[in-house]
């Protein structure tokens, strides 16, 4: 049964049983402090915890998830995967244990012909919490599972909670027995390799007052409404239904693994280290496909860094398998083909997805070149047999994107070792810094009870529309999720005021910054968030003195930061209106980001902007700036606001009374809670920087605003003037002149490459004629001198080997490529039968050059440091042959 079919049967079954089918949320978490969604219940957290009323009584979904903490373990075991899909069914105060158990048993055991998954009921086991006897009775009443196949387990396995005070409850897990060939008898308690967990039923029924660990917590009482949250791992069920050994061999993963095997010439299942690398490739290519599909681009931090790491690890793994040319054009389309049945947008948006992935591979291949230079310099300093420091290995990893095993491989080729212990020590320091940084951020699964208690005392009153300062009182201080009474100089924590002029990040607009002062203390406001709706939490750094709960303060927003953010937010409204004017009313907003000097705007539109469209949009927005339109706002009932023509923003949930921002009467009218300038002339110039697709049917424009836009245009003017002077043409002629020069350069490079290739191939006849007999082996050795492309040397040796008519042939060629000696050796089947393997011969030759090398028995390549010793290197091969 194909994975997409299992997915379809899941959704159909629960829809027929009264559940609302909810599409998967993006793998990108809505919480800016969490990189990716890691569980099927993430989008339902507000309903499960009671923070928001659920719009449906029961729901079902298949959620895309990305788990990043186990990336290093991917491939080493068959349990770890980066991207996975979690099937879930949920009840929000509707049904509870009995129905959840009944639904699970029916779907699992009903025959495939009846729409079920067709699992043999005699091979299913259940586990329950050792204090949850009620659930044992329900298993016996609702299913045919016998009592001996129900096992009790502790809280470590069969109790769920958030990690802090709040909801929690017992779990009941369903396991499938794979049979005696996979381990010992005795159920999940005896062997979780044989007995595979396929479904976890969480019965959310308790209110926890304290959580000290996974297994140590206090239950304060029952929740007012009992909820169901279940999860079935789609890939895990797929490999069981498809009769394969693990998730890497299912229909949505194995085709990429098979392609990696074919490209590398390595057989999957033959060598464990190769198997690990092929599994890494299959997992990471699929994960990158989905992550790019949801709008992430490679970067040096956050989600973009995870994506970059996945792509580079995939390319690296293929390199370690012996494939040095670009591989993603072979692998990514295969992954898309097997995934499109479940996610059709991957096919419709594949042109953008592939462009992003291929560009990253190309960039990584370039970093390999720069990193190789750093490594070569280190090799020169330590000499053959030396040890490269952990600092160099860490710089290769952190700056050039070299994974440590790639550094180890390349160092071994040059005959040196690497201080792995020093490298791993630096990596651990980096991880600890990252963990400390992550700990300082608030997450969706964090303990919000301290904030909820403060909200019970009253919401934060925002007065920042009318002024940038206000008197206020400290209502609360929160550090590491808990309420504290005071904070001293050097502390960083959250401050809650009864009244605040500080805008909390919302609607795409970044938060205000500024200062809070009081009697004997000063604190800098770094950020403002709303951890619970209606409450503003100011992230502060105490600069001097001591703050205490209840103290009076004077709060002051940084006026320059606020004005620049307001410029960007108003510019977003102008660009939105200009887009709708040029493209039509269907080009509606799908997300935005506004911060000082910069705006980003996502909108619904199927096609890329032409240069003419882009110019027209930019012009329309700047005409609105020139016209100095008035910016005003009013509060209206939601229905009245909509009738007045006000546009609602993407994904927003509005109260009954809303704020309407009006720019120039009919030019722009939107529901918006952000801050704005007074007239459009204050926005300053708007300069569109880029336009690109960020998902199927969704595109993004980016622009600089105000002084940043002016400075950017001034820099471009200076660059154009410099080019005009260098090329000695007017500025308007610079593009044509550059295009002409590039064509001439390409033509010259092509002719140089052809001349070099012709020279190398011309030497092949002489190499064939000069081959000598060494103990029954025909040996040809050639020094080709300076060569631009090492690939020409490989072509040369294979050509000469094929042209020498003898029972055993070894061909060696050396050349200087980029100032470094390179040696390529080819050995035919007859030579290999004599024990002469190309990989061994090239290592011997490169030893003479102060380097190393390796490869396959029939063709191998290596390098070194001293081109002057090329004759000795070729003679060394002859010596080995002569003694064979």
PDB file of C-alpha atoms in Angstrom, residues 352-494:
ATOM      1  CA  UNK A 352      11.301  27.580  -7.928  1.00  0.00           C
ATOM      2  CA  UNK A 353      12.201  24.785  -5.507  1.00  0.00           C
ATOM      3  CA  UNK A 354      14.796  23.312  -7.843  1.00  0.00           C
ATOM      4  CA  UNK A 355      16.279  26.724  -8.616  1.00  0.00           C
ATOM      5  CA  UNK A 356      16.876  27.341  -4.907  1.00  0.00           C
ATOM      6  CA  UNK A 357      18.364  23.881  -4.312  1.00  0.00           C
ATOM      7  CA  UNK A 358      20.604  23.845  -7.378  1.00  0.00           C
ATOM      8  CA  UNK A 359      21.942  27.316  -6.585  1.00  0.00           C
ATOM      9  CA  UNK A 360      22.862  26.160  -3.086  1.00  0.00           C
ATOM     10  CA  UNK A 361      24.693  23.120  -4.444  1.00  0.00           C
ATOM     11  CA  UNK A 362      26.605  25.319  -6.881  1.00  0.00           C
ATOM     12  CA  UNK A 363      27.513  27.695  -4.046  1.00  0.00           C
ATOM     13  CA  UNK A 364      28.678  24.802  -1.870  1.00  0.00           C
ATOM     14  CA  UNK A 365      30.863  23.472  -4.640  1.00  0.00           C
ATOM     15  CA  UNK A 366      32.461  26.936  -4.757  1.00  0.00           C
ATOM     16  CA  UNK A 367      33.020  26.896  -1.005  1.00  0.00           C
ATOM     17  CA  UNK A 368      34.743  23.570  -1.466  1.00  0.00           C
ATOM     18  CA  UNK A 369      37.280  25.414  -3.595  1.00  0.00           C
ATOM     19  CA  UNK A 370      37.882  28.171  -1.025  1.00  0.00           C
ATOM     20  CA  UNK A 371      37.919  25.685   1.828  1.00  0.00           C
ATOM     21  CA  UNK A 372      40.381  23.542  -0.060  1.00  0.00           C
ATOM     22  CA  UNK A 373      42.750  26.511  -0.223  1.00  0.00           C
ATOM     23  CA  UNK A 374      42.524  26.974   3.560  1.00  0.00           C
ATOM     24  CA  UNK A 375      43.111  23.262   4.068  1.00  0.00           C
ATOM     25  CA  UNK A 376      46.035  23.246   1.636  1.00  0.00           C
ATOM     26  CA  UNK A 377      47.651  26.132   3.539  1.00  0.00           C
ATOM     27  CA  UNK A 378      47.278  24.218   6.794  1.00  0.00           C
ATOM     28  CA  UNK A 379      48.776  21.100   5.199  1.00  0.00           C
ATOM     29  CA  UNK A 380      51.758  23.136   3.992  1.00  0.00           C
ATOM     30  CA  UNK A 381      52.371  24.444   7.504  1.00  0.00           C
ATOM     31  CA  UNK A 382      52.172  21.102   9.332  1.00  0.00           C
ATOM     32  CA  UNK A 383      53.873  19.004   6.633  1.00  0.00           C
ATOM     33  CA  UNK A 384      53.345  15.358   5.767  1.00  0.00           C
ATOM     34  CA  UNK A 385      52.387  13.296   8.794  1.00  0.00           C
ATOM     35  CA  UNK A 386      51.433  16.422  10.753  1.00  0.00           C
ATOM     36  CA  UNK A 387      48.249  17.279  12.636  1.00  0.00           C
ATOM     37  CA  UNK A 388      45.838  20.058  11.606  1.00  0.00           C
ATOM     38  CA  UNK A 389      44.508  21.991  14.596  1.00  0.00           C
ATOM     39  CA  UNK A 390      40.913  21.873  15.759  1.00  0.00           C
ATOM     40  CA  UNK A 391      40.689  25.630  15.106  1.00  0.00           C
ATOM     41  CA  UNK A 392      41.299  25.091  11.374  1.00  0.00           C
ATOM     42  CA  UNK A 393      38.795  22.214  11.214  1.00  0.00           C
ATOM     43  CA  UNK A 394      36.211  24.372  13.014  1.00  0.00           C
ATOM     44  CA  UNK A 395      36.849  27.305  10.643  1.00  0.00           C
ATOM     45  CA  UNK A 396      36.345  24.961   7.687  1.00  0.00           C
ATOM     46  CA  UNK A 397      33.050  23.822   9.198  1.00  0.00           C
ATOM     47  CA  UNK A 398      31.744  27.166  10.412  1.00  0.00           C
ATOM     48  CA  UNK A 399      32.928  29.456   7.596  1.00  0.00           C
ATOM     49  CA  UNK A 400      33.169  27.183   4.564  1.00  0.00           C
ATOM     50  CA  UNK A 401      30.475  24.648   5.388  1.00  0.00           C
ATOM     51  CA  UNK A 402      32.856  21.671   5.538  1.00  0.00           C
ATOM     52  CA  UNK A 403      31.450  18.788   7.632  1.00  0.00           C
ATOM     53  CA  UNK A 404      34.209  17.255   9.758  1.00  0.00           C
ATOM     54  CA  UNK A 405      34.227  13.957   7.874  1.00  0.00           C
ATOM     55  CA  UNK A 406      34.847  15.829   4.601  1.00  0.00           C
ATOM     56  CA  UNK A 407      37.786  17.611   6.270  1.00  0.00           C
ATOM     57  CA  UNK A 408      39.091  14.251   7.530  1.00  0.00           C
ATOM     58  CA  UNK A 409      38.797  12.732   4.056  1.00  0.00           C
ATOM     59  CA  UNK A 410      40.616  15.589   2.355  1.00  0.00           C
ATOM     60  CA  UNK A 411      43.293  15.740   5.046  1.00  0.00           C
ATOM     61  CA  UNK A 412      43.946  12.008   4.627  1.00  0.00           C
ATOM     62  CA  UNK A 413      44.462  12.562   0.909  1.00  0.00           C
ATOM     63  CA  UNK A 414      47.331  14.901   1.829  1.00  0.00           C
ATOM     64  CA  UNK A 415      48.811  12.507   4.373  1.00  0.00           C
ATOM     65  CA  UNK A 416      47.926  14.535   7.505  1.00  0.00           C
ATOM     66  CA  UNK A 417      45.594  14.027  10.454  1.00  0.00           C
ATOM     67  CA  UNK A 418      43.123  16.346  12.200  1.00  0.00           C
ATOM     68  CA  UNK A 419      42.710  17.227  15.882  1.00  0.00           C
ATOM     69  CA  UNK A 420      39.160  15.889  16.108  1.00  0.00           C
ATOM     70  CA  UNK A 421      39.024  16.315  19.883  1.00  0.00           C
ATOM     71  CA  UNK A 422      39.834  20.018  19.594  1.00  0.00           C
ATOM     72  CA  UNK A 423      37.259  20.416  16.818  1.00  0.00           C
ATOM     73  CA  UNK A 424      34.530  18.696  18.800  1.00  0.00           C
ATOM     74  CA  UNK A 425      35.345  20.820  21.844  1.00  0.00           C
ATOM     75  CA  UNK A 426      34.772  23.983  19.806  1.00  0.00           C
ATOM     76  CA  UNK A 427      31.564  22.505  18.378  1.00  0.00           C
ATOM     77  CA  UNK A 428      30.339  21.767  21.909  1.00  0.00           C
ATOM     78  CA  UNK A 429      31.029  25.363  22.933  1.00  0.00           C
ATOM     79  CA  UNK A 430      29.008  26.543  19.947  1.00  0.00           C
ATOM     80  CA  UNK A 431      26.111  24.220  20.844  1.00  0.00           C
ATOM     81  CA  UNK A 432      26.121  25.455  24.444  1.00  0.00           C
ATOM     82  CA  UNK A 433      25.972  29.051  23.245  1.00  0.00           C
ATOM     83  CA  UNK A 434      23.072  28.130  20.936  1.00  0.00           C
ATOM     84  CA  UNK A 435      21.228  26.355  23.755  1.00  0.00           C
ATOM     85  CA  UNK A 436      21.711  29.350  26.050  1.00  0.00           C
ATOM     86  CA  UNK A 437      20.340  31.619  23.320  1.00  0.00           C
ATOM     87  CA  UNK A 438      17.377  29.330  22.672  1.00  0.00           C
ATOM     88  CA  UNK A 439      16.640  29.172  26.400  1.00  0.00           C
ATOM     89  CA  UNK A 440      16.293  32.948  26.458  1.00  0.00           C
ATOM     90  CA  UNK A 441      13.504  32.827  23.870  1.00  0.00           C
ATOM     91  CA  UNK A 442       9.845  32.076  24.444  1.00  0.00           C
ATOM     92  CA  UNK A 443       8.366  29.078  22.636  1.00  0.00           C
ATOM     93  CA  UNK A 444       4.895  27.826  21.863  1.00  0.00           C
ATOM     94  CA  UNK A 445       5.376  24.902  24.232  1.00  0.00           C
ATOM     95  CA  UNK A 446       6.827  27.115  27.009  1.00  0.00           C
ATOM     96  CA  UNK A 447       5.235  27.535  30.419  1.00  0.00           C
ATOM     97  CA  UNK A 448       2.917  30.552  30.086  1.00  0.00           C
ATOM     98  CA  UNK A 449       1.262  30.255  33.488  1.00  0.00           C
ATOM     99  CA  UNK A 450       3.113  33.280  34.919  1.00  0.00           C
ATOM    100  CA  UNK A 451       1.845  35.427  32.041  1.00  0.00           C
ATOM    101  CA  UNK A 452      -1.681  34.004  32.308  1.00  0.00           C
ATOM    102  CA  UNK A 453      -1.771  34.918  36.013  1.00  0.00           C
ATOM    103  CA  UNK A 454      -0.709  38.484  35.168  1.00  0.00           C
ATOM    104  CA  UNK A 455      -3.391  38.661  32.484  1.00  0.00           C
ATOM    105  CA  UNK A 456      -5.959  37.670  35.116  1.00  0.00           C
ATOM    106  CA  UNK A 457      -5.099  40.966  36.835  1.00  0.00           C
ATOM    107  CA  UNK A 458      -5.932  42.857  33.641  1.00  0.00           C
ATOM    108  CA  UNK A 459      -4.763  43.326  30.070  1.00  0.00           C
ATOM    109  CA  UNK A 460      -1.876  45.643  29.126  1.00  0.00           C
ATOM    110  CA  UNK A 461      -3.133  49.050  28.016  1.00  0.00           C
ATOM    111  CA  UNK A 462      -1.345  50.187  24.841  1.00  0.00           C
ATOM    112  CA  UNK A 463      -1.122  53.983  24.541  1.00  0.00           C
ATOM    113  CA  UNK A 464       1.538  54.083  21.843  1.00  0.00           C
ATOM    114  CA  UNK A 465      -0.711  55.309  19.034  1.00  0.00           C
ATOM    115  CA  UNK A 466      -0.941  58.743  20.617  1.00  0.00           C
ATOM    116  CA  UNK A 467       2.491  59.152  22.161  1.00  0.00           C
ATOM    117  CA  UNK A 468       5.899  57.583  22.703  1.00  0.00           C
ATOM    118  CA  UNK A 469       6.104  58.024  26.482  1.00  0.00           C
ATOM    119  CA  UNK A 470       3.942  57.162  29.459  1.00  0.00           C
ATOM    120  CA  UNK A 471       4.006  56.750  33.219  1.00  0.00           C
ATOM    121  CA  UNK A 472       3.389  53.166  34.248  1.00  0.00           C
ATOM    122  CA  UNK A 473       3.632  50.653  37.078  1.00  0.00           C
ATOM    123  CA  UNK A 474       5.503  47.344  37.053  1.00  0.00           C
ATOM    124  CA  UNK A 475       2.809  44.667  37.346  1.00  0.00           C
ATOM    125  CA  UNK A 476       5.124  41.714  36.967  1.00  0.00           C
ATOM    126  CA  UNK A 477       8.639  40.409  36.309  1.00  0.00           C
ATOM    127  CA  UNK A 478       9.128  37.013  34.644  1.00  0.00           C
ATOM    128  CA  UNK A 479      12.491  35.207  34.404  1.00  0.00           C
ATOM    129  CA  UNK A 480      12.935  31.702  32.933  1.00  0.00           C
ATOM    130  CA  UNK A 481       9.141  31.230  32.874  1.00  0.00           C
ATOM    131  CA  UNK A 482       8.581  32.053  36.529  1.00  0.00           C
ATOM    132  CA  UNK A 483       7.474  35.179  38.371  1.00  0.00           C
ATOM    133  CA  UNK A 484      10.163  37.046  40.367  1.00  0.00           C
ATOM    134  CA  UNK A 485       9.917  40.055  42.679  1.00  0.00           C
ATOM    135  CA  UNK A 486      13.051  41.953  41.664  1.00  0.00           C
ATOM    136  CA  UNK A 487      15.833  42.220  39.099  1.00  0.00           C
ATOM    137  CA  UNK A 488      19.319  43.747  39.346  1.00  0.00           C
ATOM    138  CA  UNK A 489      21.829  45.311  36.950  1.00  0.00           C
ATOM    139  CA  UNK A 490      22.948  42.798  34.308  1.00  0.00           C
ATOM    140  CA  UNK A 491      19.742  40.737  34.431  1.00  0.00           C
ATOM    141  CA  UNK A 492      17.718  40.050  31.272  1.00  0.00           C
ATOM    142  CA  UNK A 493      14.069  39.164  31.795  1.00  0.00           C
ATOM    143  CA  UNK A 494      10.476  40.064  30.867  1.00  0.00           C
TER     144      UNK A 494
END
